[in-house]
Amino acid sequence: MPRLVMKFGGTSVADLARIEHTAGLVKREVDRGYDVIVIVSAMSGKTNELVGWVNDTSHLYDAREYDAVVSSGENVTAGLMSLRLQQMGIDARSWQGWQVPVHTTSAHGAARIEEIGTENLASKFEGEMQVAVVAGFQGLSPENRITTLGRGGSDTTAVAFAAAFGAERCDIYTDVDGIYTTDPRVAAKARKLDKIAYEEMLELASLGAKVLQTRSVELAMRYKVRLQVLSSFEDKPGTLVCDEEEIMESNVVSGVAFQRDEAKMTLISVADRPGIAAAIFGPLAEAGVNVDMIVQNISEEGRTDMTFSCPINQVARASKAMEDAKSAGSINYHALDADENVAKVSIVGIGMRSHAGVAQQMFKALADEGVNIKVITTSEIKVSVLIDRKYLELAVQSLHDAFALERAG
Ligand code: ADP
Ligand code: ASP
Ligand code: MG
């Protein structure tokens, strides 16, 4: 029998009525003759609540216990979905990550899937089982502990199962009806795309578009999984993530992404000498700080300012790493300034490879709105800027307008 993976995010399984509705979508595919692997998220808000409980119990928590707690939301929905399907006369059962098993690395809270054992599920599909309902987001470490795949990780579970089981398609059901030119909750003019290239989606996801977890797009690209994002609320076509060659549309910029919770840190007056960058960014990496943008200012009299950005919730860790390095004598600076009121906005498009002047057009659009740019980074297919958070919505909307994203190219 052909196989299909159907993934339901938090809002799609938010309560018993939603679970009943989505079970109906699964039944429709079973009736069409598919063996279906359903991947479920926790009910919406549940994972946040669990994370909150861990933080309130222990600030510097043991990441293994964080995973034990935070993975549990998915177990509930997997069981409830199976029960609902059984009531519809479908032979369904739930699977927790360890039962499959989903083998991961031991990086708790951000584990990567290494291998999915396919035998257990495959033999059940050969028997009576019509639907396997798998708890997303979770796996098993080499040390036999429960792991989680990072926030939004059920998307990655879904794509990994589609690849491992050779599914015809991987359908990601969510609360929007596809992938848009930008978050439709921020820009009313956002336009739904019929198709988007893996590479563009990868860039958008890694720059903050949370509609798909970055790692899920990476896996889909590597294993050529036909990945579709669609609504569990409305019955209409979604967006297909596919090869560049399958796409006719030719906008230079295809989307705008943003990350709201960024911080900009500046080490004021560090000695400008060979090895200074390594002396700063080595300890930051060791402390687990995800440094994103970096700027070194022009030096005067042998001293310079070094600026970098990181997620706002890593500011304390970054500050401590710098203070420790200063005490140890490996770096020296006059002051460390943390600006916690910034956000990152990025434009993405494969067309930028062959078009000059895109960055300039972006800077002009922001200047016209009076938005000051604090840091810039570019790559072949994106330009990112750091701006004051209060201008985030304005910046996203004005860039959407400036590149006429409401119109298909
Ligand atoms: P789920 O719980 O189903 O996994 P998420 O909240 O993780 O859903 O992802 C869906 C959300 O992603 C949408 O509600 C939307 O606000 C947001 N989003 C951000 N960027 C985009 C985009 N470019 N296209 C569509 N949705 C986007
Ligand atoms: N429930 C997890 C989260 O909220 C995983 C997911 O929904 O994909 O991050
Ligand atoms: Mg999600």
Short mmCIF file of C-alpha atoms and ligand atoms in Angstrom, two decimals:
data_model
loop_
_atom_site.label_atom_id
_atom_site.label_comp_id
_atom_site.label_asym_id
_atom_site.label_seq_id
_atom_site.Cartn_x
_atom_site.Cartn_y
_atom_site.Cartn_z
CA MET A 1 0.00 0.00 0.00
CA PRO A 2 1.27 3.52 -0.69
CA ARG A 3 2.19 5.48 2.41
CA LEU A 4 1.43 8.99 3.48
CA VAL A 5 2.72 11.07 6.40
CA MET A 6 0.23 13.56 7.89
CA LYS A 7 1.50 15.92 10.61
CA PHE A 8 -0.83 17.95 12.82
CA GLY A 9 0.53 20.95 14.72
CA GLY A 10 -0.70 22.22 18.08
CA THR A 11 -3.70 24.23 16.90
CA SER A 12 -4.86 21.29 14.76
CA VAL A 13 -5.15 19.11 17.89
CA ALA A 14 -5.94 21.90 20.36
CA ASP A 15 -8.94 20.15 21.94
CA LEU A 16 -11.09 17.04 21.57
CA ALA A 17 -13.23 18.63 18.86
CA ARG A 18 -10.15 19.49 16.79
CA ILE A 19 -8.79 15.97 17.25
CA GLU A 20 -12.09 14.58 16.02
CA HIS A 21 -11.94 16.86 12.99
CA THR A 22 -8.36 15.94 12.09
CA ALA A 23 -9.08 12.25 12.62
CA GLY A 24 -11.66 12.74 9.86
CA LEU A 25 -8.91 14.03 7.55
CA VAL A 26 -6.89 10.90 8.32
CA LYS A 27 -9.86 8.64 7.63
CA ARG A 28 -10.30 10.25 4.23
CA GLU A 29 -6.76 9.21 3.26
CA VAL A 30 -7.22 5.71 4.69
CA ASP A 31 -10.36 5.37 2.58
CA ARG A 32 -8.28 6.39 -0.46
CA GLY A 33 -6.06 3.38 0.19
CA TYR A 34 -3.07 4.77 2.07
CA ASP A 35 -1.22 3.37 5.04
CA VAL A 36 -0.98 6.55 7.07
CA ILE A 37 1.68 7.63 9.55
CA VAL A 38 0.22 10.46 11.62
CA ILE A 39 2.66 12.69 13.50
CA VAL A 40 1.10 14.74 16.28
CA SER A 41 2.27 17.78 18.25
CA ALA A 42 1.14 18.58 21.76
CA MET A 43 -2.15 20.48 22.13
CA SER A 44 -1.45 24.18 21.51
CA GLY A 45 0.02 25.93 24.54
CA LYS A 46 0.89 22.64 26.25
CA THR A 47 4.60 22.63 25.46
CA ASN A 48 4.94 26.25 26.64
CA GLU A 49 3.23 25.31 29.87
CA LEU A 50 5.58 22.33 30.39
CA VAL A 51 8.66 24.48 29.65
CA GLY A 52 7.36 27.02 32.19
CA TRP A 53 6.97 24.33 34.84
CA VAL A 54 10.56 23.20 34.32
CA ASN A 55 11.90 26.76 34.53
CA ASP A 56 9.85 27.48 37.65
CA THR A 57 11.17 24.33 39.33
CA SER A 58 14.81 24.68 38.44
CA HIS A 59 16.44 27.60 36.70
CA LEU A 60 19.64 25.79 35.70
CA TYR A 61 17.82 22.57 34.93
CA ASP A 62 19.11 19.12 34.03
CA ALA A 63 18.38 18.97 30.29
CA ARG A 64 17.52 15.26 30.49
CA GLU A 65 14.67 15.98 32.88
CA TYR A 66 13.61 18.97 30.77
CA ASP A 67 13.13 16.51 27.89
CA ALA A 68 11.33 13.99 30.12
CA VAL A 69 8.79 16.67 31.01
CA VAL A 70 8.53 18.62 27.76
CA SER A 71 8.15 15.55 25.51
CA SER A 72 5.06 14.43 27.39
CA GLY A 73 2.54 16.70 25.65
CA GLU A 74 2.85 14.70 22.44
CA ASN A 75 2.11 11.41 24.26
CA VAL A 76 -1.32 12.67 25.24
CA THR A 77 -2.34 13.67 21.71
CA ALA A 78 -0.98 10.44 20.20
CA GLY A 79 -3.18 8.38 22.52
CA LEU A 80 -6.26 10.56 22.05
CA MET A 81 -5.89 10.57 18.26
CA SER A 82 -5.62 6.76 18.23
CA LEU A 83 -8.71 6.42 20.38
CA ARG A 84 -10.67 8.74 18.09
CA LEU A 85 -9.57 6.84 14.96
CA GLN A 86 -10.52 3.53 16.59
CA GLN A 87 -13.99 4.91 17.19
CA MET A 88 -14.22 5.61 13.47
CA GLY A 89 -13.54 1.94 12.82
CA ILE A 90 -9.89 2.39 11.89
CA ASP A 91 -7.16 0.11 13.19
CA ALA A 92 -4.87 2.69 14.77
CA ARG A 93 -2.35 2.65 17.60
CA SER A 94 -0.05 5.19 19.23
CA TRP A 95 3.75 5.08 19.19
CA GLN A 96 6.04 7.05 21.44
CA GLY A 97 9.47 7.90 20.02
CA TRP A 98 11.28 5.17 21.97
CA GLN A 99 8.83 2.51 20.84
CA VAL A 100 9.48 3.09 17.14
CA PRO A 101 12.45 3.64 17.91
CA VAL A 102 13.55 7.12 16.82
CA HIS A 103 17.29 7.17 17.58
CA THR A 104 18.73 10.64 18.18
CA THR A 105 21.94 12.27 19.37
CA SER A 106 22.14 13.03 23.08
CA ALA A 107 21.96 16.83 22.63
CA HIS A 108 18.99 17.23 24.97
CA GLY A 109 16.56 19.95 23.97
CA ALA A 110 18.01 20.10 20.44
CA ALA A 111 18.67 16.48 19.48
CA ARG A 112 19.07 15.37 15.87
CA ILE A 113 17.47 12.25 14.47
CA GLU A 114 20.17 9.74 13.53
CA GLU A 115 18.08 6.77 12.49
CA ILE A 116 14.51 5.56 12.52
CA GLY A 117 13.98 1.85 13.07
CA THR A 118 11.35 0.94 10.48
CA GLU A 119 10.79 -2.74 11.32
CA ASN A 120 8.26 -2.41 14.14
CA LEU A 121 5.91 -0.15 12.22
CA ALA A 122 6.40 -1.95 8.91
CA SER A 123 5.46 -5.31 10.39
CA LYS A 124 2.32 -3.83 11.99
CA PHE A 125 1.33 -2.30 8.64
CA GLU A 126 1.73 -5.76 7.10
CA GLY A 127 -0.73 -6.99 9.72
CA GLU A 128 -3.94 -5.17 10.61
CA MET A 129 -2.66 -1.69 11.45
CA GLN A 130 -3.94 1.03 9.09
CA VAL A 131 -2.67 4.07 10.94
CA ALA A 132 0.39 4.59 13.16
CA VAL A 133 0.00 7.66 15.34
CA VAL A 134 3.47 8.79 16.32
CA ALA A 135 4.25 11.32 19.05
CA GLY A 136 6.32 13.99 17.27
CA PHE A 137 9.25 15.98 18.66
CA GLN A 138 10.76 13.11 20.69
CA GLY A 139 13.36 10.38 20.43
CA LEU A 140 15.78 8.18 22.32
CA SER A 141 19.44 8.97 23.03
CA PRO A 142 22.28 6.41 22.90
CA GLU A 143 22.17 6.56 26.72
CA ASN A 144 18.54 5.38 26.62
CA ARG A 145 17.09 8.73 27.69
CA ILE A 146 14.15 10.56 26.11
CA THR A 147 15.24 13.49 23.94
CA THR A 148 13.43 16.33 22.17
CA LEU A 149 14.26 17.86 18.81
CA GLY A 150 13.98 21.59 19.60
CA ARG A 151 10.87 23.77 19.39
CA GLY A 152 8.78 23.04 16.35
CA GLY A 153 10.47 19.65 16.09
CA SER A 154 7.39 17.66 15.09
CA ASP A 155 7.88 18.98 11.55
CA THR A 156 11.25 17.25 11.54
CA THR A 157 9.78 14.03 12.92
CA ALA A 158 7.29 14.10 10.04
CA VAL A 159 9.84 14.61 7.28
CA ALA A 160 12.19 12.01 8.78
CA PHE A 161 9.37 9.43 8.81
CA ALA A 162 8.41 10.30 5.24
CA ALA A 163 12.02 9.69 4.16
CA ALA A 164 12.47 6.52 6.22
CA PHE A 165 9.20 4.95 5.04
CA GLY A 166 9.34 6.16 1.45
CA ALA A 167 6.05 8.05 1.81
CA GLU A 168 4.47 9.45 -1.32
CA ARG A 169 4.08 12.83 0.41
CA CYS A 170 4.55 14.57 3.74
CA ASP A 171 1.58 16.80 4.55
CA ILE A 172 2.10 19.37 7.30
CA TYR A 173 -1.30 20.52 8.53
CA THR A 174 -1.29 23.81 10.43
CA ASP A 175 -3.31 26.95 11.18
CA VAL A 176 -2.46 28.77 7.93
CA ASP A 177 -3.29 27.43 4.49
CA GLY A 178 0.27 27.41 3.20
CA ILE A 179 3.57 29.23 3.06
CA TYR A 180 3.23 32.96 2.48
CA THR A 181 5.57 35.67 1.26
CA THR A 182 5.80 36.66 4.93
CA ASP A 183 3.99 35.84 8.15
CA PRO A 184 0.35 36.64 7.30
CA ARG A 185 -0.19 37.64 10.94
CA VAL A 186 2.23 40.56 10.46
CA ALA A 187 1.51 41.68 6.90
CA ALA A 188 -2.09 41.58 5.71
CA LYS A 189 -0.87 41.75 2.11
CA ALA A 190 1.15 38.54 2.43
CA ARG A 191 0.50 36.27 -0.56
CA LYS A 192 0.22 32.50 -0.46
CA LEU A 193 2.75 30.72 -2.65
CA ASP A 194 1.77 27.65 -4.71
CA LYS A 195 5.33 26.40 -4.62
CA ILE A 196 8.58 27.35 -2.97
CA ALA A 197 12.10 26.00 -3.55
CA TYR A 198 13.71 23.94 -0.77
CA GLU A 199 16.61 26.36 -0.66
CA GLU A 200 14.42 29.44 -0.21
CA MET A 201 12.30 27.76 2.44
CA LEU A 202 15.44 26.65 4.24
CA GLU A 203 16.67 30.23 4.35
CA LEU A 204 13.25 31.62 5.42
CA ALA A 205 12.95 29.01 8.18
CA SER A 206 16.43 29.63 9.51
CA LEU A 207 15.77 33.38 9.49
CA GLY A 208 12.69 33.00 11.65
CA ALA A 209 9.66 31.85 9.59
CA LYS A 210 8.44 29.28 12.07
CA VAL A 211 5.90 27.64 9.73
CA LEU A 212 8.47 24.82 9.26
CA GLN A 213 11.36 23.88 11.55
CA THR A 214 14.65 24.52 9.71
CA ARG A 215 15.90 20.98 10.17
CA SER A 216 12.73 19.57 8.56
CA VAL A 217 13.42 21.52 5.37
CA GLU A 218 17.05 20.39 5.39
CA LEU A 219 15.94 16.75 5.56
CA ALA A 220 13.26 17.21 2.91
CA MET A 221 15.85 18.73 0.59
CA ARG A 222 18.39 15.97 1.21
CA TYR A 223 15.93 13.07 0.82
CA LYS A 224 13.74 14.73 -1.85
CA VAL A 225 10.61 14.46 0.25
CA ARG A 226 7.55 16.06 -1.37
CA LEU A 227 6.61 18.39 1.42
CA GLN A 228 3.30 20.21 1.52
CA VAL A 229 2.03 22.79 4.04
CA LEU A 230 -1.75 23.10 4.27
CA SER A 231 -4.60 24.03 6.59
CA SER A 232 -6.39 21.59 8.86
CA PHE A 233 -9.22 24.13 9.12
CA GLU A 234 -10.07 24.70 5.48
CA ASP A 235 -10.17 22.23 2.64
CA LYS A 236 -8.00 23.90 0.02
CA PRO A 237 -4.65 23.38 -1.68
CA GLY A 238 -1.53 24.32 0.27
CA THR A 239 2.06 25.13 -0.69
CA LEU A 240 4.46 22.57 -2.11
CA VAL A 241 8.14 22.76 -1.14
CA CYS A 242 10.04 21.40 -4.14
CA ASP A 243 13.04 21.72 -6.45
CA GLU A 244 13.85 25.09 -7.96
CA GLU A 245 13.32 23.63 -11.46
CA GLU A 246 9.64 22.95 -10.75
CA ILE A 247 8.92 26.64 -10.16
CA MET A 248 7.91 29.08 -12.87
CA GLU A 249 7.51 32.17 -10.73
CA SER A 250 10.43 34.57 -10.88
CA ASN A 251 10.34 37.26 -8.23
CA VAL A 252 13.85 38.35 -7.29
CA VAL A 253 12.83 38.43 -3.63
CA SER A 254 10.42 35.68 -2.65
CA GLY A 255 9.89 36.33 1.02
CA VAL A 256 10.50 38.38 4.15
CA ALA A 257 11.35 36.69 7.45
CA PHE A 258 12.01 38.07 10.89
CA GLN A 259 13.26 37.18 14.32
CA ARG A 260 11.70 39.26 17.04
CA ASP A 261 13.74 38.32 20.09
CA GLU A 262 17.28 39.31 19.24
CA ALA A 263 19.88 41.17 21.27
CA LYS A 264 22.86 43.23 20.15
CA MET A 265 25.96 43.08 22.33
CA THR A 266 28.93 45.39 21.99
CA LEU A 267 32.32 44.99 23.61
CA ILE A 268 33.59 48.53 23.87
CA SER A 269 37.26 49.17 23.30
CA VAL A 270 38.96 45.82 22.87
CA ALA A 271 42.58 45.56 21.78
CA ASP A 272 42.73 45.23 17.98
CA ARG A 273 45.29 42.46 17.60
CA PRO A 274 45.57 39.14 15.75
CA GLY A 275 43.57 36.48 17.59
CA ILE A 276 41.12 38.86 19.25
CA ALA A 277 38.07 37.47 17.40
CA ALA A 278 39.03 33.93 18.40
CA ALA A 279 39.54 35.03 21.99
CA ILE A 280 36.01 36.49 22.06
CA PHE A 281 34.00 34.02 20.02
CA GLY A 282 35.71 30.88 21.35
CA PRO A 283 34.37 31.34 24.90
CA LEU A 284 30.95 32.37 23.53
CA ALA A 285 30.72 29.15 21.52
CA GLU A 286 31.82 27.10 24.51
CA ALA A 287 29.09 28.75 26.58
CA GLY A 288 26.53 27.66 23.97
CA VAL A 289 25.75 31.16 22.71
CA ASN A 290 24.38 31.16 19.15
CA VAL A 291 26.18 34.17 17.74
CA ASP A 292 24.57 35.35 14.54
CA MET A 293 25.78 38.67 13.08
CA ILE A 294 29.25 40.08 13.79
CA VAL A 295 30.71 43.52 13.11
CA GLN A 296 34.13 44.83 14.02
CA ASN A 297 34.34 48.61 13.95
CA ILE A 298 37.21 50.65 12.57
CA SER A 299 39.98 50.74 15.10
CA GLU A 300 41.49 53.84 16.59
CA GLU A 301 44.79 53.81 18.37
CA GLY A 302 44.87 50.05 18.41
CA ARG A 303 41.46 49.62 20.02
CA THR A 304 38.13 48.71 18.45
CA ASP A 305 34.50 47.89 19.29
CA MET A 306 33.21 44.42 18.53
CA THR A 307 29.46 43.93 18.03
CA PHE A 308 27.54 40.68 17.74
CA SER A 309 23.93 39.54 17.93
CA CYS A 310 22.41 36.55 19.70
CA PRO A 311 18.95 35.43 20.92
CA ILE A 312 17.75 37.58 23.79
CA ASN A 313 17.52 34.65 26.19
CA GLN A 314 21.27 34.05 25.82
CA VAL A 315 22.37 37.53 26.92
CA ALA A 316 23.09 36.47 30.50
CA ARG A 317 25.16 33.52 29.32
CA ALA A 318 27.06 35.68 26.83
CA SER A 319 27.78 38.34 29.45
CA LYS A 320 29.08 35.76 31.89
CA ALA A 321 31.34 34.19 29.25
CA MET A 322 32.83 37.63 28.46
CA GLU A 323 33.30 38.57 32.11
CA ASP A 324 35.00 35.22 32.77
CA ALA A 325 37.31 35.70 29.78
CA LYS A 326 38.15 39.19 31.03
CA SER A 327 38.94 37.91 34.53
CA ALA A 328 41.10 35.17 33.03
CA GLY A 329 43.02 37.86 31.14
CA SER A 330 42.38 36.46 27.64
CA ILE A 331 40.47 39.59 26.56
CA ASN A 332 40.25 43.13 27.79
CA TYR A 333 37.43 45.64 27.20
CA HIS A 334 36.12 48.79 28.81
CA ALA A 335 32.43 47.92 28.88
CA LEU A 336 29.90 45.43 27.60
CA ASP A 337 26.73 46.98 26.25
CA ALA A 338 23.62 44.82 25.72
CA ASP A 339 20.76 46.20 23.60
CA GLU A 340 17.78 43.95 24.13
CA ASN A 341 15.40 45.96 21.98
CA VAL A 342 16.38 44.80 18.52
CA ALA A 343 14.90 42.45 15.92
CA LYS A 344 16.23 40.96 12.70
CA VAL A 345 14.46 41.35 9.36
CA SER A 346 15.60 39.46 6.26
CA ILE A 347 14.71 39.30 2.59
CA VAL A 348 15.23 35.99 0.78
CA GLY A 349 15.24 35.02 -2.87
CA ILE A 350 17.10 32.76 -5.24
CA GLY A 351 16.79 35.55 -7.84
CA MET A 352 19.29 37.64 -5.87
CA ARG A 353 22.07 35.47 -7.25
CA SER A 354 21.68 37.14 -10.62
CA HIS A 355 20.39 40.60 -9.64
CA ALA A 356 22.48 43.46 -8.37
CA GLY A 357 21.08 46.30 -6.26
CA VAL A 358 18.65 44.29 -4.15
CA ALA A 359 20.35 45.17 -0.87
CA GLN A 360 20.39 48.85 -1.82
CA GLN A 361 16.65 48.71 -2.57
CA MET A 362 16.08 47.19 0.86
CA PHE A 363 18.13 49.87 2.64
CA LYS A 364 16.30 52.62 0.77
CA ALA A 365 12.87 51.21 1.67
CA LEU A 366 13.84 51.19 5.34
CA ALA A 367 15.39 54.65 5.16
CA ASP A 368 12.19 56.02 3.60
CA GLU A 369 10.34 54.83 6.72
CA GLY A 370 12.97 56.34 9.01
CA VAL A 371 14.13 52.92 10.23
CA ASN A 372 17.75 52.93 11.32
CA ILE A 373 19.85 49.86 10.42
CA LYS A 374 22.22 48.72 13.16
CA VAL A 375 23.93 45.68 11.63
CA ILE A 376 23.85 44.10 8.15
CA THR A 377 24.75 40.63 6.91
CA THR A 378 24.35 39.15 3.46
CA SER A 379 24.69 35.83 1.70
CA GLU A 380 24.08 34.73 -1.87
CA ILE A 381 20.30 34.58 -1.44
CA LYS A 382 19.50 36.80 1.55
CA VAL A 383 20.10 40.16 3.20
CA SER A 384 19.49 40.59 6.93
CA VAL A 385 19.39 43.73 9.02
CA LEU A 386 19.13 44.38 12.73
CA ILE A 387 16.73 47.18 13.66
CA ASP A 388 14.88 48.50 16.71
CA ARG A 389 12.16 46.02 17.63
CA LYS A 390 9.47 48.73 17.72
CA TYR A 391 9.85 49.11 13.94
CA LEU A 392 9.60 45.40 13.15
CA GLU A 393 6.06 45.32 11.74
CA LEU A 394 6.63 48.55 9.82
CA ALA A 395 9.85 47.19 8.33
CA VAL A 396 8.29 43.88 7.26
CA GLN A 397 5.33 45.64 5.63
CA SER A 398 7.42 48.24 3.86
CA LEU A 399 9.82 45.62 2.47
CA HIS A 400 6.85 43.55 1.32
CA ASP A 401 5.59 46.63 -0.53
CA ALA A 402 8.99 47.69 -1.84
CA PHE A 403 9.55 44.33 -3.55
CA ALA A 404 5.89 44.07 -4.65
CA LEU A 405 5.54 40.66 -3.05
CA GLU A 406 1.76 40.84 -3.15
CA ARG A 407 2.08 40.22 -6.89
CA ALA A 408 3.35 36.99 -8.45
CA GLY A 409 6.38 37.52 -10.70
P1 ADP B 1 2.03 24.42 14.21
O1 ADP B 1 1.62 24.49 15.64
O2 ADP B 1 0.96 23.88 13.32
O3 ADP B 1 3.35 23.74 14.01
P2 ADP B 1 3.35 26.99 13.98
O4 ADP B 1 2.80 28.05 14.87
O5 ADP B 1 4.59 26.33 14.40
O6 ADP B 1 2.18 25.93 13.73
O7 ADP B 1 3.57 27.57 12.50
C1 ADP B 1 2.51 28.21 11.82
C2 ADP B 1 2.65 29.73 11.96
O8 ADP B 1 3.82 30.17 11.28
C3 ADP B 1 1.55 30.53 11.33
O9 ADP B 1 0.46 30.67 12.19
C4 ADP B 1 2.21 31.87 11.00
O10 ADP B 1 1.90 32.85 11.95
C5 ADP B 1 3.71 31.56 11.10
N1 ADP B 1 4.47 31.96 9.90
C6 ADP B 1 5.63 32.65 9.94
N2 ADP B 1 6.09 32.89 8.70
C7 ADP B 1 5.20 32.34 7.85
C8 ADP B 1 5.12 32.27 6.42
N3 ADP B 1 6.05 32.80 5.63
N4 ADP B 1 4.05 31.62 5.88
C9 ADP B 1 3.11 31.08 6.67
N5 ADP B 1 3.12 31.13 8.02
C10 ADP B 1 4.15 31.76 8.62
N1 ASP B 2 5.18 20.65 20.76
C1 ASP B 2 6.50 21.06 20.34
C2 ASP B 2 6.64 22.57 20.38
O1 ASP B 2 5.69 23.25 20.72
C3 ASP B 2 6.87 20.50 19.00
C4 ASP B 2 6.01 20.97 17.85
O2 ASP B 2 4.90 21.47 18.05
O3 ASP B 2 6.45 20.80 16.72
O4 ASP B 2 7.68 23.08 20.12
MG MG B 3 5.36 24.38 14.31
#
